[in-house]
Amino acid sequence: FDLLPGLDEKWLEAQVLTGLGEVSELMDRGELALQYFNDALKVSRASGDRVRAARGLFSLGSLAARQGRLSPARSALNEALSEYQALFGAGHPMAAEAKAALAGVDFSSGRAGAALSAALQAEATSLDHLRFTVRYLPERQALSFASKRPRGLDLALSAASMRPPSDVSRVYDLVIQSRGVVLDELAARSRLTGPADPKLADLQMRTNRARQRFANLLV
């Protein structure tokens, strides 16, 4: 830590512990990963870092879900979702990611209806955020971002096979939207025309610059 002046030590410690947990999980050492994730969560909470603590809860919940411990998985993921929504709002991609993970827990628990509802909400939130972001990115970055966004659609398709036709139509509607979202938003660039009023044109230019900066920072 002494080699990295200016960085918050507790933040860095939580980052390192989380990274060790992820590597341990990849090595199929679940108990060690659990220990690292718990330690990272304790450090984040002690330092008052709510964002890192929420991420720690998400890591713990995801690990528990993969291990088949569905009750602790649901508890940790619900807490992570609540924190993300309080910090960033329900439309943030981290909230969508947590909701998609909760949908997976519901599906594994045999609650197809709850899984379908949560997965569709996660997919819709992620799509809305994608639409806002990709219009201000180069095409290659837009396609890369679209491939890595949180997804609920795959799970929704699985859950829809157990639901009535009305639910299936909601899933197919999102399938259609998700397939064309990048192309649609890039095409929208060519249709945008500036307002005639110079004051409005200046406001639009500043707004577009701010949105582009937001998109670049996010990616």
Coordinates of C-alpha atoms in Angstrom, one line a residue:
F1 CA 0.0 0.0 0.0
D2 CA 2.9 2.3 0.6
L3 CA 3.8 2.1 -3.1
L4 CA 0.5 3.7 -4.1
P5 CA 0.3 7.1 -2.4
G6 CA -3.0 8.9 -2.6
L7 CA -5.1 5.8 -2.6
D8 CA -7.4 5.1 0.4
E9 CA -5.9 2.0 2.1
K10 CA -9.3 0.5 3.2
W11 CA -10.7 0.9 -0.3
L12 CA -7.6 -0.8 -1.7
E13 CA -7.7 -3.6 0.9
A14 CA -11.3 -4.3 0.0
Q15 CA -10.4 -4.4 -3.7
V16 CA -7.5 -6.8 -3.1
L17 CA -9.6 -9.1 -0.8
T18 CA -12.4 -9.2 -3.4
G19 CA -9.9 -10.0 -6.1
L20 CA -8.5 -12.9 -4.0
G21 CA -12.0 -14.1 -3.5
E22 CA -12.7 -14.2 -7.2
V23 CA -9.5 -16.0 -8.0
S24 CA -10.2 -18.5 -5.2
E25 CA -13.6 -19.2 -6.7
L26 CA -12.1 -19.7 -10.2
M27 CA -9.7 -22.2 -8.6
D28 CA -12.8 -24.0 -7.2
R29 CA -11.9 -23.2 -3.6
G30 CA -15.3 -22.0 -2.4
E31 CA -14.6 -21.9 1.3
L32 CA -11.5 -19.7 0.8
A33 CA -13.5 -17.4 -1.6
L34 CA -16.2 -17.1 1.0
Q35 CA -13.7 -16.1 3.6
Y36 CA -12.1 -13.4 1.4
F37 CA -15.5 -12.0 0.4
N38 CA -16.6 -11.8 4.0
D39 CA -13.3 -10.1 5.0
A40 CA -13.8 -7.6 2.1
L41 CA -17.3 -6.8 3.2
K42 CA -16.2 -6.2 6.8
V43 CA -13.4 -3.8 5.6
S44 CA -15.9 -1.9 3.4
R45 CA -18.5 -1.6 6.1
A46 CA -15.9 -0.5 8.7
S47 CA -14.7 2.3 6.4
G48 CA -18.2 3.4 5.5
D49 CA -17.8 2.5 1.8
R50 CA -21.4 1.6 0.8
V51 CA -20.6 1.0 -2.8
R52 CA -17.9 -1.5 -2.1
A53 CA -20.0 -3.1 0.6
A54 CA -22.9 -3.5 -1.8
R55 CA -20.5 -5.2 -4.3
G56 CA -19.2 -7.4 -1.5
L57 CA -22.8 -8.5 -0.7
F58 CA -23.3 -9.2 -4.4
S59 CA -20.2 -11.4 -4.5
L60 CA -21.3 -13.3 -1.4
G61 CA -24.8 -13.8 -2.8
S62 CA -23.5 -14.9 -6.2
L63 CA -21.1 -17.4 -4.6
A64 CA -23.8 -18.8 -2.4
A65 CA -26.1 -19.2 -5.4
R66 CA -23.5 -21.1 -7.3
Q67 CA -23.0 -23.3 -4.3
G68 CA -26.7 -24.1 -4.0
R69 CA -27.2 -22.2 -0.8
L70 CA -30.3 -20.4 -2.0
S71 CA -31.5 -18.8 1.3
P72 CA -28.3 -16.9 2.1
A73 CA -27.9 -16.1 -1.6
R74 CA -31.3 -14.4 -1.7
S75 CA -30.7 -12.6 1.6
A76 CA -27.3 -11.1 0.4
L77 CA -28.5 -10.3 -3.1
N78 CA -31.7 -8.6 -1.8
E79 CA -29.5 -6.4 0.5
A80 CA -27.1 -5.6 -2.4
L81 CA -30.1 -4.7 -4.6
S82 CA -31.5 -2.4 -1.9
E83 CA -28.1 -0.6 -1.5
Y84 CA -27.7 -0.2 -5.2
Q85 CA -31.1 1.3 -5.6
A86 CA -30.6 3.6 -2.6
L87 CA -27.2 4.8 -4.0
F88 CA -27.8 4.9 -7.7
G89 CA -31.5 4.4 -8.4
A90 CA -33.5 1.5 -9.8
G91 CA -32.3 2.2 -13.3
H92 CA -28.6 1.6 -12.7
P93 CA -27.0 -1.4 -14.4
M94 CA -25.7 -2.6 -11.0
A95 CA -29.3 -2.8 -9.8
A96 CA -30.2 -4.7 -12.9
E97 CA -27.3 -7.1 -12.4
A98 CA -28.5 -7.8 -8.8
K99 CA -32.1 -8.3 -9.9
A100 CA -31.0 -10.7 -12.6
A101 CA -29.0 -12.7 -10.0
L102 CA -32.1 -12.8 -7.8
A103 CA -34.1 -14.1 -10.7
G104 CA -31.6 -17.0 -11.0
V105 CA -32.1 -17.8 -7.3
D106 CA -35.9 -17.8 -7.7
F107 CA -35.6 -20.0 -10.7
S108 CA -33.4 -22.5 -8.9
S109 CA -35.9 -22.5 -6.0
G110 CA -38.7 -23.5 -8.4
R111 CA -40.4 -20.1 -8.4
A112 CA -40.7 -19.7 -12.1
G113 CA -43.3 -16.8 -11.9
A114 CA -41.1 -14.7 -9.6
A115 CA -38.0 -15.5 -11.7
L116 CA -39.7 -14.5 -14.9
S117 CA -40.9 -11.2 -13.4
A118 CA -37.5 -10.3 -11.9
A119 CA -35.6 -11.3 -15.1
L120 CA -37.9 -9.2 -17.3
Q121 CA -37.4 -6.2 -15.0
A122 CA -33.6 -6.7 -15.1
E123 CA -33.6 -7.0 -18.9
A124 CA -35.8 -3.9 -19.4
T125 CA -33.7 -1.8 -17.0
S126 CA -30.5 -2.9 -18.8
L127 CA -32.0 -2.2 -22.2
D128 CA -33.0 1.3 -21.2
H129 CA -29.5 2.0 -19.9
L130 CA -28.0 0.6 -23.0
R131 CA -30.1 2.8 -25.2
F132 CA -29.0 5.9 -23.3
T133 CA -25.3 4.9 -23.4
V134 CA -24.6 3.5 -26.9
R135 CA -25.8 6.5 -28.9
Y136 CA -22.8 8.4 -27.6
L137 CA -20.2 5.7 -28.2
P138 CA -18.3 4.6 -31.3
E139 CA -19.9 1.6 -32.9
R140 CA -17.2 -0.9 -31.8
Q141 CA -17.4 0.3 -28.2
A142 CA -21.2 0.2 -28.4
L143 CA -21.2 -3.4 -29.5
S144 CA -18.7 -4.4 -26.9
F145 CA -20.7 -2.7 -24.1
A146 CA -23.9 -4.3 -25.3
S147 CA -22.3 -7.8 -25.1
K148 CA -21.2 -7.2 -21.5
R149 CA -24.3 -5.6 -20.0
P150 CA -26.4 -7.3 -17.3
R151 CA -28.9 -9.7 -18.8
G152 CA -32.1 -11.2 -17.7
L153 CA -33.3 -12.4 -21.1
D154 CA -31.8 -15.9 -21.1
L155 CA -33.3 -16.8 -17.8
A156 CA -36.6 -15.2 -18.8
L157 CA -36.8 -17.5 -21.9
S158 CA -36.2 -20.5 -19.6
A159 CA -38.9 -19.4 -17.1
A160 CA -41.3 -18.5 -19.9
S161 CA -41.5 -22.1 -20.9
M162 CA -43.3 -22.7 -17.6
R163 CA -45.7 -19.7 -17.9
P164 CA -48.9 -18.9 -19.8
P165 CA -48.8 -17.5 -23.4
S166 CA -49.3 -13.8 -22.2
D167 CA -46.0 -14.1 -20.3
V168 CA -44.3 -15.6 -23.3
S169 CA -45.3 -12.7 -25.5
R170 CA -43.6 -10.3 -23.0
V171 CA -40.4 -12.2 -23.3
Y172 CA -40.4 -12.3 -27.1
D173 CA -41.1 -8.6 -27.2
L174 CA -37.9 -8.0 -25.3
V175 CA -36.0 -10.5 -27.5
I176 CA -36.9 -8.3 -30.5
Q177 CA -36.0 -5.1 -28.8
S178 CA -32.6 -6.5 -27.5
R179 CA -31.6 -7.7 -31.0
G180 CA -31.9 -4.4 -32.7
V181 CA -31.1 -1.9 -29.9
V182 CA -27.5 -1.0 -31.0
L183 CA -28.4 -0.7 -34.7
D184 CA -31.5 1.4 -33.8
E185 CA -29.6 3.8 -31.6
L186 CA -26.7 4.2 -34.1
A187 CA -29.2 4.9 -36.8
A188 CA -30.9 7.5 -34.7
R189 CA -27.7 9.6 -34.8
S190 CA -28.2 10.3 -38.5
R191 CA -31.8 11.4 -37.9
L192 CA -30.9 14.0 -35.2
T193 CA -31.2 17.6 -36.4
G194 CA -30.2 20.6 -34.4
P195 CA -32.8 23.2 -33.4
A196 CA -33.1 26.5 -35.3
D197 CA -32.8 28.6 -32.1
P198 CA -29.1 29.3 -31.4
K199 CA -29.7 29.2 -27.7
L200 CA -31.3 25.8 -27.9
A201 CA -28.6 24.5 -30.2
D202 CA -25.9 25.5 -27.7
L203 CA -27.9 23.7 -24.9
Q204 CA -28.2 20.6 -27.1
M205 CA -24.5 20.6 -27.8
R206 CA -23.6 20.9 -24.2
T207 CA -26.1 18.2 -23.2
N208 CA -24.7 15.8 -25.9
R209 CA -21.2 16.4 -24.7
A210 CA -22.2 15.7 -21.1
R211 CA -23.9 12.5 -22.2
Q212 CA -21.0 11.4 -24.2
R213 CA -18.6 12.0 -21.3
F214 CA -21.0 9.9 -19.1
A215 CA -21.0 7.1 -21.6
N216 CA -17.2 7.1 -21.9
L217 CA -16.7 7.1 -18.1
L218 CA -19.1 4.3 -17.7
V219 CA -17.5 2.1 -20.3

